[in-house]
C-alpha positions as MATLAB code, in Angstrom:
seq = 'XXXXXXXXXXXXXXXXXXXXXXXXXXXXXXXXXXXXXXXXXXXXXXXXXXXXXXXXXXXXXXXXXXXXXXXXXXXXXXXXXXXXXXXXXXXXXXXXXXXXXXXXXXXXXXXXXXXXXXXXXXXXXXXXXXXXXXXXXXXXXXXXXXXXXXXXXXXXXXXXXXXXXXXXXXXXXXXXXXXXXXXXXXXXXXXXXXXXXXXXXXXXXXXXXXXXXXXXXXXXXXXXXXXXXXXXXXXXXXXXXXXXXXXXXXXXXXXXXXXXXXXXXXXXXXXXXXXXXXXXXXXXXXXXXXXXXXXXXXXXXXXXXXXXXXXXXXXXXXXXXXXXXXXXXXXXXXXXXXXXXXXXXXXXXXXXXXXXXXXXXXXXXXXXXXXXXXXXXXXXXXXXXXXXXXXXXXXXXXXXXXXXXXXXXXXXXXXXXXXXXXXXXXXXXXXXXXXXXXXXXXXXXXXXXXXXXXXXXXXXXXXXXXXXXXXXXXXXXXXXXXXXXXXXXXXXXXXXXXXXXXXXXXXXXXXXXXXXXXXXXXXXXXXXXXXXXXXXXXXXXXXXXXXXXXXXXXXXXXXXXXXXXXXXXXXXXXXXXXXXXXXXXXXXXXXXXXXXXXXXXXXXXXXXXXXXXXXXXXXXXXXXXXXXXXXXXXXXXXXXXXXXXXXXXXXXXXXXXXXXXXXXXXXXXXXXXXXXXXXXXXXXXXXXXXXXXXXXXXXXXXXXXXXXXXXXXXXXXXXXXXXXXXXXXXXXXXXXXXXXXXXXXXX';
ca = [
     -32.503   23.985   32.142;
     -34.798   22.147   34.587;
     -32.147   19.655   35.675;
     -29.452   22.194   36.512;
     -31.854   24.907   37.739;
     -29.953   27.547   35.748;
     -30.603   29.530   32.615;
     -29.331   27.723   29.509;
     -29.616   30.847   27.332;
     -31.248   34.302   27.265;
     -31.709   37.021   24.681;
     -30.829   40.691   24.987;
     -34.477   41.613   25.615;
     -34.524   39.526   28.792;
     -31.265   41.094   29.933;
     -32.715   44.582   29.384;
     -35.923   43.692   31.260;
     -33.962   42.650   34.369;
     -31.449   45.475   34.110;
     -28.282   43.385   33.770;
     -25.991   42.025   31.087;
     -26.664   38.722   29.368;
     -23.563   37.200   30.978;
     -24.738   38.310   34.441;
     -28.192   36.916   33.772;
     -26.832   33.469   32.811;
     -25.006   33.298   36.148;
     -28.287   33.703   38.119;
     -30.914   31.152   38.995;
     -34.524   31.849   37.858;
     -35.903   32.210   41.406;
     -33.242   34.829   42.151;
     -35.208   37.111   39.821;
     -38.501   36.894   41.754;
     -39.621   37.997   45.220;
     -40.039   35.160   47.734;
     -43.819   35.469   47.524;
     -46.205   36.468   44.790;
     -48.947   39.095   45.364;
     -51.511   36.392   46.275;
     -49.310   35.334   49.202;
     -48.096   32.036   47.816;
     -44.391   31.168   47.710;
     -42.780   31.796   44.342;
     -40.794   28.546   44.499;
     -43.932   26.453   45.049;
     -45.906   28.087   42.226;
     -42.962   28.014   39.791;
     -42.405   24.289   40.296;
     -46.039   23.488   39.501;
     -46.089   25.708   36.413;
     -42.820   24.265   35.060;
     -44.169   20.746   35.517;
     -47.245   21.732   33.471;
     -44.928   22.836   30.655;
     -42.935   19.590   30.869;
     -46.229   17.689   30.567;
     -46.876   19.374   27.224;
     -49.209   22.126   28.367;
     -48.642   25.851   27.722;
     -49.382   27.767   30.910;
     -49.946   31.538   30.524;
     -50.062   33.558   33.762;
     -49.097   36.797   35.474;
     -45.931   36.812   37.533;
     -44.023   39.426   39.461;
     -40.316   39.487   38.677;
     -37.730   41.687   40.347;
     -35.448   44.166   38.581;
     -31.734   44.345   39.439;
     -32.545   47.589   41.236;
     -35.004   45.777   43.506;
     -38.155   47.110   41.837;
     -40.947   44.611   41.124;
     -41.912   44.042   37.486;
     -45.383   42.625   36.736;
     -45.078   40.338   33.714;
     -47.241   38.147   31.585;
     -45.433   34.789   31.315;
     -45.796   31.945   28.848;
     -43.972   28.598   29.315;
     -43.250   26.141   26.459;
     -41.307   22.872   26.625;
     -38.418   22.699   24.104;
     -37.671   19.342   22.402;
     -34.093   18.308   23.149;
     -33.014   14.666   23.497;
     -31.353   14.064   26.828;
     -32.194   17.493   28.351;
     -35.302   19.101   29.887;
     -35.531   22.657   28.649;
     -38.417   25.137   29.117;
     -38.626   28.475   27.291;
     -40.041   31.421   29.268;
     -41.496   34.297   27.211;
     -42.017   37.543   29.177;
     -44.117   40.655   28.530;
     -43.736   43.630   30.856;
     -47.346   44.597   31.748;
     -46.442   47.503   34.041;
     -48.129   50.039   31.728;
     -51.230   47.860   31.455;
     -51.483   47.640   35.231;
     -51.146   51.415   35.509;
     -53.921   51.909   32.930;
     -56.226   49.583   34.849;
     -55.540   51.431   38.081;
     -56.328   54.742   36.405;
     -59.644   53.441   35.105;
     -60.628   52.109   38.486;
     -59.663   55.356   40.126;
     -61.937   57.310   37.774;
     -64.836   54.937   38.547;
     -64.498   55.666   42.223;
     -63.449   52.165   43.156;
     -60.036   50.491   43.280;
     -59.388   47.574   40.968;
     -60.419   44.321   42.658;
     -57.025   42.733   42.083;
     -55.212   40.030   43.988;
     -53.983   42.467   46.643;
     -57.672   43.083   47.741;
     -58.212   39.329   47.684;
     -61.661   39.110   46.010;
     -64.053   40.477   43.387;
     -67.793   40.021   42.952;
     -69.217   37.516   40.525;
     -71.723   38.987   38.078;
     -74.339   37.470   35.805;
     -76.083   39.242   32.971;
     -79.836   39.319   33.318;
     -81.361   36.904   30.815;
     -84.525   38.983   30.652;
     -83.572   42.565   30.185;
     -79.901   42.367   29.342;
     -78.962   44.205   32.556;
     -76.231   43.305   35.005;
     -77.394   41.414   38.037;
     -75.050   41.396   41.034;
     -74.101   38.272   42.907;
     -71.891   39.315   45.765;
     -72.038   36.033   47.614;
     -68.968   34.551   45.871;
     -65.436   35.932   45.413;
     -63.243   35.129   42.428;
     -59.440   35.220   41.992;
     -57.228   36.627   39.322;
     -56.754   33.306   37.541;
     -60.473   32.869   36.786;
     -61.446   32.497   33.146;
     -63.895   34.360   30.914;
     -64.667   34.078   27.229;
     -64.938   37.806   26.526;
     -64.958   40.097   29.558;
     -65.571   43.172   27.432;
     -68.675   41.762   25.759;
     -70.521   39.423   28.148;
     -73.557   37.679   26.781;
     -76.838   36.725   28.423;
     -76.461   34.241   31.226;
     -72.677   34.420   31.113;
     -70.617   35.045   34.203;
     -68.201   37.956   34.326;
     -64.956   37.442   36.209;
     -61.682   39.251   36.612;
     -59.288   37.699   34.140;
     -55.696   38.207   33.059;
     -53.684   37.234   30.001;
     -56.508   35.814   27.903;
     -55.270   35.565   24.336;
     -57.809   36.331   21.671;
     -58.159   38.144   18.383;
     -59.598   41.520   17.537;
     -60.316   43.393   14.318;
     -58.804   46.852   13.943;
     -60.536   49.810   12.392;
     -58.774   49.184    9.092;
     -59.910   45.542    9.030;
     -56.700   43.858   10.192;
     -56.935   40.883   12.522;
     -54.496   41.139   15.410;
     -53.622   38.922   18.364;
     -54.143   40.535   21.762;
     -53.614   39.631   25.392;
     -56.719   40.732   27.260;
     -57.168   41.410   30.946;
     -60.546   42.478   32.327;
     -62.250   43.367   35.582;
     -65.716   44.675   36.521;
     -66.278   48.262   37.735;
     -68.256   48.322   40.987;
     -69.901   51.297   42.633;
     -70.123   51.983   46.369;
     -73.207   49.857   46.703;
     -71.528   46.818   45.136;
     -73.275   47.181   41.811;
     -71.485   46.661   38.533;
     -71.316   49.788   36.481;
     -69.091   48.485   33.673;
     -66.145   46.376   32.695;
     -62.520   47.472   32.362;
     -60.566   45.704   29.632;
     -56.817   46.146   29.027;
     -55.489   44.884   25.684;
     -51.877   44.406   24.600;
     -51.073   43.797   20.925;
     -49.066   40.548   20.908;
     -49.195   40.003   17.147;
     -45.394   40.336   16.712;
     -44.792   37.881   19.543;
     -47.274   35.373   18.139;
     -45.688   35.630   14.727;
     -42.233   35.172   16.218;
     -43.419   32.155   18.202;
     -45.015   30.626   15.105;
     -41.864   31.241   13.089;
     -39.824   29.685   15.884;
     -42.082   26.624   15.988;
     -41.840   26.238   12.225;
     -38.081   26.690   12.317;
     -37.737   24.161   15.128;
     -39.926   21.675   13.257;
     -37.958   22.204   10.044;
     -34.572   21.708   11.632;
     -35.819   18.893   13.845;
     -37.035   17.099   10.709;
     -33.739   17.866    8.989;
     -31.817   16.230   11.838;
     -34.221   13.380   12.506;
     -34.480   12.355    8.829;
     -30.792   12.832    7.988;
     -29.006    9.807    6.525;
     -25.794   10.736    8.370;
     -25.378   10.192   12.089;
     -25.651   13.415   14.123;
     -24.893   13.794   17.821;
     -24.024   16.299   20.503;
     -21.672   15.267   23.297;
     -20.319   17.065   26.330;
     -16.670   17.972   26.645;
     -16.217   14.884   28.838;
     -17.627   12.655   26.081;
     -21.160   12.017   27.391;
     -23.727   11.818   24.561;
     -26.444   14.461   25.033;
     -28.477   14.143   21.825;
     -28.532   11.834   18.796;
     -30.595   11.289   15.666;
     -32.080    7.948   14.478;
     -29.383    7.464   11.821;
     -26.688    7.351   14.495;
     -28.718    4.872   16.535;
     -28.854    2.567   13.525;
     -25.179    3.135   12.684;
     -24.092    2.050   16.170;
     -26.672   -0.797   16.360;
     -28.420    0.457   19.521;
     -32.110   -0.056   20.192;
     -33.183    3.564   20.699;
     -32.020    7.131   21.147;
     -32.598    6.858   24.881;
     -30.240    3.871   25.068;
     -27.439    6.002   23.658;
     -27.972    8.855   26.118;
     -25.069    9.078   28.534;
     -22.838    6.676   26.586;
     -19.169    7.671   26.892;
     -17.815    8.435   23.423;
     -14.185    7.993   24.411;
     -14.574    4.590   26.084;
     -17.567    3.005   24.336;
     -17.693    4.420   20.804;
     -14.185    5.316   19.640;
     -12.215    2.122   19.003;
      -8.875    3.909   19.242;
      -7.892    4.828   22.824;
      -7.272    8.508   23.403;
      -8.879    9.647   20.141;
     -11.695   11.515   21.879;
      -9.220   13.632   23.837;
      -7.322   14.341   20.622;
     -10.543   15.405   18.892;
     -11.433   17.722   21.773;
      -7.991   19.328   21.612;
      -8.347   19.951   17.881;
     -11.867   21.365   18.316;
     -10.664   23.683   21.066;
      -8.001   25.092   18.746;
      -9.714   24.969   15.344;
     -13.445   25.146   16.278;
     -14.156   22.838   13.293;
     -12.635   19.525   12.210;
     -13.801   18.212    8.836;
     -13.470   14.857    7.083;
     -11.414   12.956    9.663;
     -11.575    9.163    9.361;
     -11.509    7.053   12.472;
     -12.919    3.788   13.766;
     -16.015    3.364   15.928;
     -17.223    0.351   17.846;
     -20.861   -0.710   17.483;
     -22.888   -2.158   20.353;
     -22.342   -5.617   18.818;
     -18.575   -5.157   19.139;
     -17.886   -4.885   15.406;
     -15.673   -2.022   14.318;
     -16.663    0.327   11.498;
     -14.788    3.070    9.680;
     -16.447    6.487    9.892;
     -15.710    9.908    8.446;
     -16.534   12.588   11.035;
     -16.861   16.340   10.935;
     -17.173   18.158   14.266;
     -17.976   21.669   15.508;
     -17.109   23.095   18.908;
     -19.878   24.595   21.092;
     -18.660   27.331   23.476;
     -20.367   29.080   26.376;
     -20.590   32.862   26.805;
     -17.017   33.200   28.040;
     -15.588   31.066   25.207;
     -15.073   27.857   27.191;
     -15.573   24.627   25.215;
     -18.747   23.036   26.564;
     -19.765   20.455   23.950;
     -19.119   19.238   20.438;
     -21.508   18.479   17.606;
     -20.529   15.643   15.268;
     -21.770   14.493   11.863;
     -20.624   10.941   11.050;
     -20.752    8.903    7.841;
     -20.182    5.139    7.795;
     -17.566    4.564    5.048;
     -16.740    0.948    5.939;
     -18.203   -0.358    2.670;
     -16.364    2.236    0.589;
     -13.018    1.422    2.207;
     -13.591   -2.301    1.717;
     -14.314   -1.755   -1.991;
     -11.229    0.439   -2.341;
      -9.130   -2.244   -0.662;
     -10.567   -4.896   -2.970;
      -9.907   -2.678   -5.980;
      -6.313   -2.171   -4.875;
      -5.957   -5.905   -4.363;
      -7.417   -6.602   -7.803;
      -5.112   -4.018   -9.369;
      -2.183   -5.541   -7.540;
      -3.102   -8.999   -8.807;
      -3.486   -7.615  -12.319;
      -0.048   -5.999  -12.088;
       1.411   -9.258  -10.803;
      -0.220  -11.075  -13.690;
       1.259   -8.659  -16.220;
       4.668   -8.962  -14.589;
       4.302  -12.732  -14.644;
       3.532  -12.657  -18.356;
       6.663  -10.642  -19.088;
       8.849  -12.867  -16.920;
       7.357  -15.976  -18.486;
       8.088  -14.669  -21.981;
      11.741  -13.975  -21.214;
      12.193  -17.199  -19.296;
      10.493  -19.208  -22.020;
      12.910  -17.769  -24.575;
      15.849  -18.773  -22.368;
      14.489  -22.289  -21.902;
      13.847  -22.648  -25.629;
      17.496  -21.921  -26.386;
      18.672  -24.246  -23.602;
      16.405  -27.127  -24.606;
      17.068  -26.925  -28.330;
      20.838  -26.751  -27.883;
      20.783  -29.535  -25.290;
      18.923  -31.779  -27.716;
      21.319  -30.938  -30.518;
      24.236  -31.829  -28.246;
      22.548  -35.045  -27.169;
      21.966  -36.006  -30.798;
      25.618  -35.319  -31.679;
      27.121  -37.357  -28.846;
      28.717  -40.702  -29.766;
      27.019  -43.803  -28.371;
      29.869  -44.563  -25.939;
      29.782  -41.134  -24.184;
      27.366  -42.193  -21.466;
      28.790  -39.776  -18.915;
      28.261  -36.733  -21.129;
      24.872  -37.994  -22.203;
      23.794  -38.265  -18.573;
      24.847  -34.669  -17.933;
      23.025  -33.435  -21.013;
      19.947  -35.367  -19.915;
      20.126  -33.551  -16.565;
      20.152  -30.218  -18.412;
      17.153  -31.262  -20.472;
      15.248  -32.509  -17.409;
      15.946  -29.307  -15.493;
      14.797  -27.231  -18.457;
      11.581  -29.225  -18.727;
      10.911  -28.702  -15.004;
      11.468  -24.992  -15.519;
       8.995  -24.999  -18.408;
       6.441  -26.843  -16.274;
       6.942  -24.301  -13.480;
       6.294  -21.418  -15.870;
       3.094  -23.078  -17.090;
       1.904  -23.422  -13.498;
       2.769  -19.801  -12.791;
       0.817  -18.673  -15.834;
      -2.106  -20.877  -14.906;
      -2.111  -19.589  -11.318;
      -2.272  -15.951  -12.457;
      -4.889  -16.880  -15.122;
      -2.950  -15.221  -17.890;
      -4.002  -17.665  -20.571;
      -7.127  -19.327  -21.867;
      -8.213  -22.726  -20.656;
      -6.187  -25.501  -22.232;
      -8.665  -28.377  -22.104;
      -6.952  -31.742  -22.148;
      -7.515  -35.212  -20.787;
      -6.408  -35.404  -17.152;
      -6.475  -37.893  -14.334;
      -7.874  -35.846  -11.443;
      -6.306  -38.208   -8.922;
      -2.862  -37.712  -10.498;
      -3.270  -33.931  -10.259;
      -4.075  -34.097   -6.545;
      -1.158  -36.493   -5.967;
       1.179  -34.029   -7.660;
      -0.201  -31.184   -5.525;
       0.258  -32.996   -2.213;
       3.939  -32.016   -1.741;
       3.116  -28.372   -2.517;
       0.245  -28.401   -0.006;
       2.549  -29.824    2.649;
       4.780  -26.776    2.225;
       1.827  -24.381    2.012;
       0.043  -25.541    5.187;
       1.389  -25.196    8.736;
       2.724  -28.221   10.550;
      -0.308  -28.476   12.842;
      -2.518  -29.405    9.860;
      -2.430  -33.035    8.709;
      -2.979  -33.607    4.975;
      -4.673  -36.828    3.879;
      -5.009  -37.599    0.142;
      -7.352  -40.437   -0.844;
      -7.679  -41.803   -4.391;
     -10.818  -43.480   -5.589;
     -10.766  -46.832   -7.345;
      -9.887  -46.707  -11.036;
      -8.851  -43.760  -13.182;
     -10.480  -40.378  -12.558;
     -10.356  -39.149  -16.139;
     -11.735  -35.699  -16.960;
     -11.202  -33.113  -19.685;
      -9.989  -29.941  -18.016;
      -7.319  -27.282  -17.817;
      -4.659  -28.563  -15.432;
      -3.753  -25.092  -14.212;
      -7.408  -24.336  -13.452;
      -7.793  -27.602  -11.543;
      -4.666  -26.853   -9.525;
      -5.905  -23.345   -8.772;
      -9.269  -24.698   -7.568;
      -7.537  -27.162   -5.265;
      -5.113  -24.540   -3.926;
      -7.911  -22.044   -3.201;
      -9.955  -24.651   -1.345;
      -6.900  -25.781    0.620;
      -6.078  -22.186    1.552;
      -9.641  -21.579    2.787;
      -9.448  -24.790    4.818;
      -6.168  -23.638    6.354;
      -7.706  -20.310    7.418;
     -10.665  -22.169    8.963;
      -8.290  -24.173   11.205;
      -6.187  -21.560   13.038;
      -5.447  -24.077   15.812;
      -4.689  -26.957   13.464;
      -6.707  -29.922   12.283;
      -7.036  -32.325    9.369;
      -7.313  -31.516    5.653;
      -8.753  -34.391    3.644;
      -8.555  -34.390   -0.166;
     -10.455  -37.148   -1.931;
     -11.197  -37.988   -5.574;
     -13.995  -40.325   -6.574;
     -16.422  -41.071   -9.384;
     -20.147  -40.570   -8.917;
     -23.404  -40.606  -10.841;
     -25.824  -37.705  -10.421;
     -29.377  -38.114  -11.647;
     -31.282  -35.462  -13.555;
     -33.274  -34.254  -10.551;
     -30.209  -33.670   -8.380;
     -28.321  -32.213  -11.284;
     -31.053  -29.728  -12.075;
     -30.694  -28.306   -8.618;
     -27.098  -27.523   -9.446;
     -27.717  -26.388  -13.038;
     -26.376  -29.656  -14.356;
     -25.972  -30.519  -17.983;
     -27.032  -33.767  -19.621;
     -23.940  -35.682  -18.472;
     -24.582  -37.759  -15.380;
     -21.127  -39.271  -14.804;
     -18.867  -37.039  -12.743;
     -15.420  -37.144  -11.196;
     -15.397  -35.239   -7.902;
     -12.726  -33.560   -5.838;
     -13.795  -33.196   -2.198;
     -11.800  -30.950    0.159;
     -12.793  -31.322    3.825;
     -11.523  -29.603    6.957;
     -12.190  -29.895   10.673;
     -12.313  -26.142   11.168;
     -14.761  -23.497   12.325;
     -17.458  -24.127    9.734;
     -20.049  -21.631    8.499;
     -23.774  -21.128    9.008;
     -26.555  -21.085    6.420;
     -26.518  -17.285    6.076;
     -22.835  -17.264    5.112;
     -23.124  -20.346    2.901;
     -25.667  -18.610    0.671;
     -23.204  -15.770   -0.008;
     -19.808  -17.455   -0.350;
     -19.837  -17.407   -4.152;
     -20.602  -13.691   -4.335;
     -17.631  -11.607   -5.556;
     -15.919   -9.675   -2.750;
     -17.833  -11.482    0.008;
     -15.479  -12.606    2.749;
     -15.697  -13.546    6.420;
     -12.073  -12.606    7.012;
     -11.075   -9.396    8.802;
     -10.357   -6.273    6.699;
      -7.043   -6.536    4.894;
      -6.882  -10.338    5.140;
      -9.072  -11.417    2.236;
     -10.337  -10.175   -1.128;
     -13.514  -12.250   -1.279;
     -12.568  -13.463   -4.771;
     -11.347  -16.999   -4.035;
     -14.644  -18.879   -3.969;
     -16.161  -16.799   -6.769;
     -13.111  -17.713   -8.897;
     -13.554  -21.393   -8.007;
     -17.222  -21.152   -8.965;
     -16.397  -19.484  -12.286;
     -13.716  -22.039  -13.187;
     -15.855  -25.076  -12.397;
     -18.729  -23.633  -14.434;
     -16.352  -23.074  -17.353;
     -15.712  -26.810  -17.256;
     -19.433  -27.608  -17.209;
     -19.240  -28.920  -13.651;
     -20.903  -28.190  -10.335;
     -19.922  -27.224   -6.807;
     -21.539  -28.021   -3.478;
     -20.720  -26.819    0.048;
     -21.681  -28.691    3.241;
     -20.868  -27.002    6.535;
     -22.060  -26.362   10.062;
     -20.611  -24.024   12.673;
     -17.799  -25.704   14.650;
     -18.202  -28.923   12.649;
     -15.981  -28.230    9.656;
     -16.645  -27.751    5.950;
     -16.629  -30.004    2.881;
     -16.488  -28.498   -0.606;
     -17.169  -30.827   -3.524;
     -16.285  -29.792   -7.064;
     -17.386  -32.230   -9.754;
     -16.122  -32.343  -13.359;
     -17.912  -34.163  -16.174;
     -16.240  -37.524  -16.612;
     -14.262  -38.055  -19.815;
     -16.571  -40.137  -22.052;
     -13.672  -42.481  -22.895;
     -13.336  -43.269  -19.152;
      -9.890  -44.755  -19.876;
      -6.385  -43.437  -19.581;
      -4.831  -42.860  -23.034;
      -2.318  -45.524  -23.961;
       1.306  -44.846  -24.804;
       1.929  -43.392  -28.226;
       3.620  -45.945  -30.512;
       7.277  -45.168  -30.992;
       6.817  -44.967  -34.742;
       4.342  -42.126  -34.319;
       6.842  -40.256  -32.150;
       9.678  -40.393  -34.640;
      10.493  -37.001  -36.099;
      10.893  -36.434  -39.806;
      12.751  -33.762  -41.634;
      12.309  -32.384  -45.134;
      13.803  -30.314  -47.921;
      11.387  -27.357  -48.046;
      12.458  -23.751  -47.572;
      11.560  -22.231  -44.221;
      11.770  -18.546  -43.290;
      12.557  -18.283  -39.572;
      11.568  -14.892  -38.070;
      12.810  -14.431  -34.490;
      14.157  -11.372  -32.645;
      16.016  -13.434  -29.985;
      19.395  -14.278  -31.516;
      20.019  -17.373  -29.354;
      16.666  -18.906  -30.304;
      17.170  -17.938  -33.950;
      20.548  -19.696  -34.103;
      19.354  -22.802  -32.245;
      16.183  -23.120  -34.349;
      18.158  -22.666  -37.561;
      20.630  -25.431  -36.598;
      17.792  -27.823  -35.679;
      15.938  -27.283  -38.957;
      19.082  -27.462  -41.078;
      20.131  -30.627  -39.243;
      16.911  -32.252  -40.433;
      17.369  -31.202  -44.051;
      15.416  -27.970  -44.382;
      16.658  -24.925  -46.256;
      16.489  -22.112  -43.704;
      16.491  -18.371  -44.160;
      16.435  -16.101  -41.082;
      15.106  -12.636  -40.254;
      15.306  -10.619  -37.013;
      11.907   -8.933  -37.427;
       8.866   -8.691  -39.674;
      10.302   -6.009  -41.937;
      13.331   -8.177  -42.833;
      10.980  -11.100  -43.386;
       8.832   -9.119  -45.872;
      11.955   -8.189  -47.835;
      12.959  -11.866  -48.071;
       9.450  -12.926  -49.066;
       9.546  -10.446  -51.935;
      12.595  -12.221  -53.490;
      11.146  -14.276  -56.388;
      14.328  -16.337  -56.774;
      13.959  -18.062  -53.401;
      10.367  -19.204  -52.862;
       9.411  -19.832  -49.223;
       7.185  -22.764  -48.274;
       6.705  -21.962  -44.589;
       7.169  -18.990  -42.267;
       7.854  -19.690  -38.576;
       7.477  -16.356  -36.793;
       7.510  -15.067  -33.281;
       4.307  -13.167  -32.513;
       5.721  -10.244  -30.513;
       8.702   -8.512  -32.122;
       9.980   -4.955  -32.564;
       9.200   -3.013  -35.771;
       6.745   -5.543  -37.201;
       5.265   -8.417  -35.205;
       4.126  -11.794  -36.457;
       0.456  -10.860  -36.773;
       1.182   -7.785  -38.904;
       3.691   -9.773  -40.938;
       0.953  -12.270  -41.715;
      -1.469   -9.480  -42.700;
       1.137   -7.886  -44.972;
       1.972  -11.226  -46.614;
      -1.709  -11.919  -47.273;
      -2.233   -8.422  -48.665;
       0.788   -8.801  -50.953;
      -0.557  -12.137  -52.222;
       2.301  -14.347  -50.994;
       1.207  -17.982  -51.073;
       2.955  -19.142  -47.920;
       1.951  -20.971  -44.761;
       2.569  -19.704  -41.223;
       3.388  -21.140  -37.827;
       3.206  -18.694  -34.927;
       5.344  -19.102  -31.819;
       5.443  -17.123  -28.572;
       6.465  -17.267  -24.953;
       3.548  -14.996  -24.056;
       0.104  -16.323  -23.281;
      -2.317  -15.517  -26.058;
      -4.181  -12.866  -24.054;
      -0.955  -10.988  -23.222;
       0.119  -10.248  -26.798;
       0.649   -6.520  -26.860;
      -0.444   -5.608  -30.362;
      -3.977   -6.975  -29.991;
      -3.255  -10.378  -31.513;
      -6.141  -12.770  -31.156;
      -5.128  -15.914  -32.949;
      -7.730  -18.320  -34.198;
      -7.279  -21.406  -32.005;
      -7.010  -23.558  -35.159;
      -4.089  -21.561  -36.498;
      -0.791  -23.449  -36.065;
       0.766  -22.249  -32.844;
       3.960  -23.444  -31.154;
       4.258  -22.499  -27.497;
       7.699  -21.701  -26.104;
       9.698  -23.379  -24.733;
       9.399  -26.148  -27.310;
      11.220  -29.425  -27.623;
      12.945  -30.318  -30.874;
      10.374  -33.043  -31.470;
       7.564  -30.484  -30.989;
       9.080  -28.114  -33.536;
       9.716  -30.775  -36.172;
       6.327  -32.408  -35.705;
       4.492  -29.104  -36.068;
       6.521  -28.183  -39.187;
       5.679  -31.478  -40.921;
       2.040  -31.211  -39.814;
       1.621  -27.820  -41.459;
       3.608  -28.592  -44.574;
       1.753  -31.867  -45.153;
      -1.704  -30.422  -44.528;
      -3.829  -29.945  -47.657;
      -3.932  -26.341  -48.708;
      -7.710  -25.962  -48.357;
      -7.603  -26.876  -44.657;
      -5.300  -24.069  -43.641;
      -6.839  -22.000  -40.833;
      -7.019  -18.245  -40.993;
      -6.657  -15.550  -38.335;
      -8.952  -12.802  -37.044;
      -7.974   -9.464  -38.547;
      -8.833   -6.160  -36.846;
     -12.534   -5.533  -36.496;
     -13.179   -8.067  -39.248;
     -13.221  -11.803  -38.712;
     -11.689  -14.013  -41.400;
     -13.152  -17.180  -39.988;
     -11.111  -20.360  -40.161;
     -12.719  -22.606  -42.716;
     -12.209  -25.256  -45.271;
     -12.571  -23.209  -48.389;
     -13.470  -26.099  -50.652;
     -16.325  -27.110  -48.333;
     -18.059  -23.734  -48.664;
     -17.439  -23.376  -52.394;
     -14.824  -20.606  -52.228;
     -12.100  -20.871  -54.822;
];
């Protein structure tokens, strides 16, 4: 490790070379293992610094070096330095070959030639040139050369090529059996007493295993470096104190930094982990368990935003088992957790909707009994009992308010299909104003402005109320410090060009509801995404991202359009526009004659599992002259229908009942060939009917709670309708389409 000046690691071969244990070796500094000066007289520290710098610059210096054994004996070595890639650290690998035997062989050869080897201890060696003419050696004793001089092939000099003493030249040779091996070659000329060259001494060491090991190491390093660098998960190494030592590009992107270098030295505990003290807790767990897998925590990006990550960590220990660092693999699971939260929220809303449907059914049954009995009592009171009549009227009014509340609850949870009717949009917003006053905090002023003239549209009132409530709620959240909420209705004309930009239909007359706030506002980037499902600017856990997408879907169901105008810090205005009712006028009051109820003398089979409703309905129908037979479920009703002595003209049946519901009763009656008409009644919304009932919208249906006038009017309407106009109902996978049989030629 260049920065610390100590060994970062060593193998057993190095420990054996220096005559000490690996642990002892790692406690020493590199220069402790060399004599102060090298054989050429230069200081070891000076030479080592220059050679290490060469390696750091990307070169691969190969040289001879004298190391010192633990016993004090000098060890001549061939040394090779290679820089190791490691982000945040400067590491150099030193490969050593003990060349003691090679030196001894060279000395023996020189001794036999009568001359000592001209090595660095003697300080010089003659330079030789091969004669270009006769291929003989020609001496040139006027210049000395050192041990670091280079030669292409000292053993086989060619014409005109200089011969020098060389050491550690790596080359290849072919063995007798044809194998190509890597060798480290050292050579020196043999000189007689007169200074003439008599030959060349070459010492070769087979370094094929080392070269193969180095190549395998390079390939392994490249493979694992690519594995880390190209990983999609963030990978890092940090010191025990939390300082980042190495990272991969995925982690840089995850934490929104500009580069790997920018992350070097960042404190994990203070600048990455969003939860104080979590780094210390992680270190404690790593020290005990060595590995920690799949722990979720929160990290802070450079931008300040907090993300949820799943981390797995591994402890890195030194030779004596002390925790030195930790390696971490991190996966950003923020998106997954947001989707799970949205799914839970959607499931919760679905459960609330189902609960609402059940409550509405039971409450509607209660209100039906209350309303029908209250009307019977009111009809039986003498004209002079004004006090009692007033009290009964209070009961009826309270019951009607309860029924209206249930309809709003069902509309809010979207548990029924759109009920398109003529509405005055201004009246709807006026009715909502008191509710908004309770919904919004006191520091928000609500201003409701009506346009001139009626604002007639054809829409589902519950859907309109839900649109207004969602927009008001968004406006409230955009004004945390208070402000003004302005709700305005007005008529407008939109030409074809403007309408096309909003996917307009052919209608150009629109009634608009504009909801404006003085809040934070949004920029263009957010405005382009606000209708996307699950997109929200609110913090995690405070929004589902479904409000504006629901508003968009509802307004499109009505054939309308929506437009958002906003700027940061300048508030937001959302305009939702409904096609104007072509009549453009408020419907007049129904003549009293048309509202009068009429009775009859037909026989009606009343099928209802709620006893209170069954009794009240029976009394109402009998009071107006009808012959009434009752059944508590569909099975009893089928038995009564099979009695030929009492023909039934009309069946009024609840849809959802035990044993046999209204839909299956109808199917059974049709299959048995009973010529009888049906009116279906239920306190459930159509989409909540448990046995898969999907009633044709043209089939007579009486929604609970009903008023006496509603019941009697629907009975007369069905009984007086010509037989060929009777609507049918969808059955199972088949569809018996409602039709006028005589119009299509079916008898």
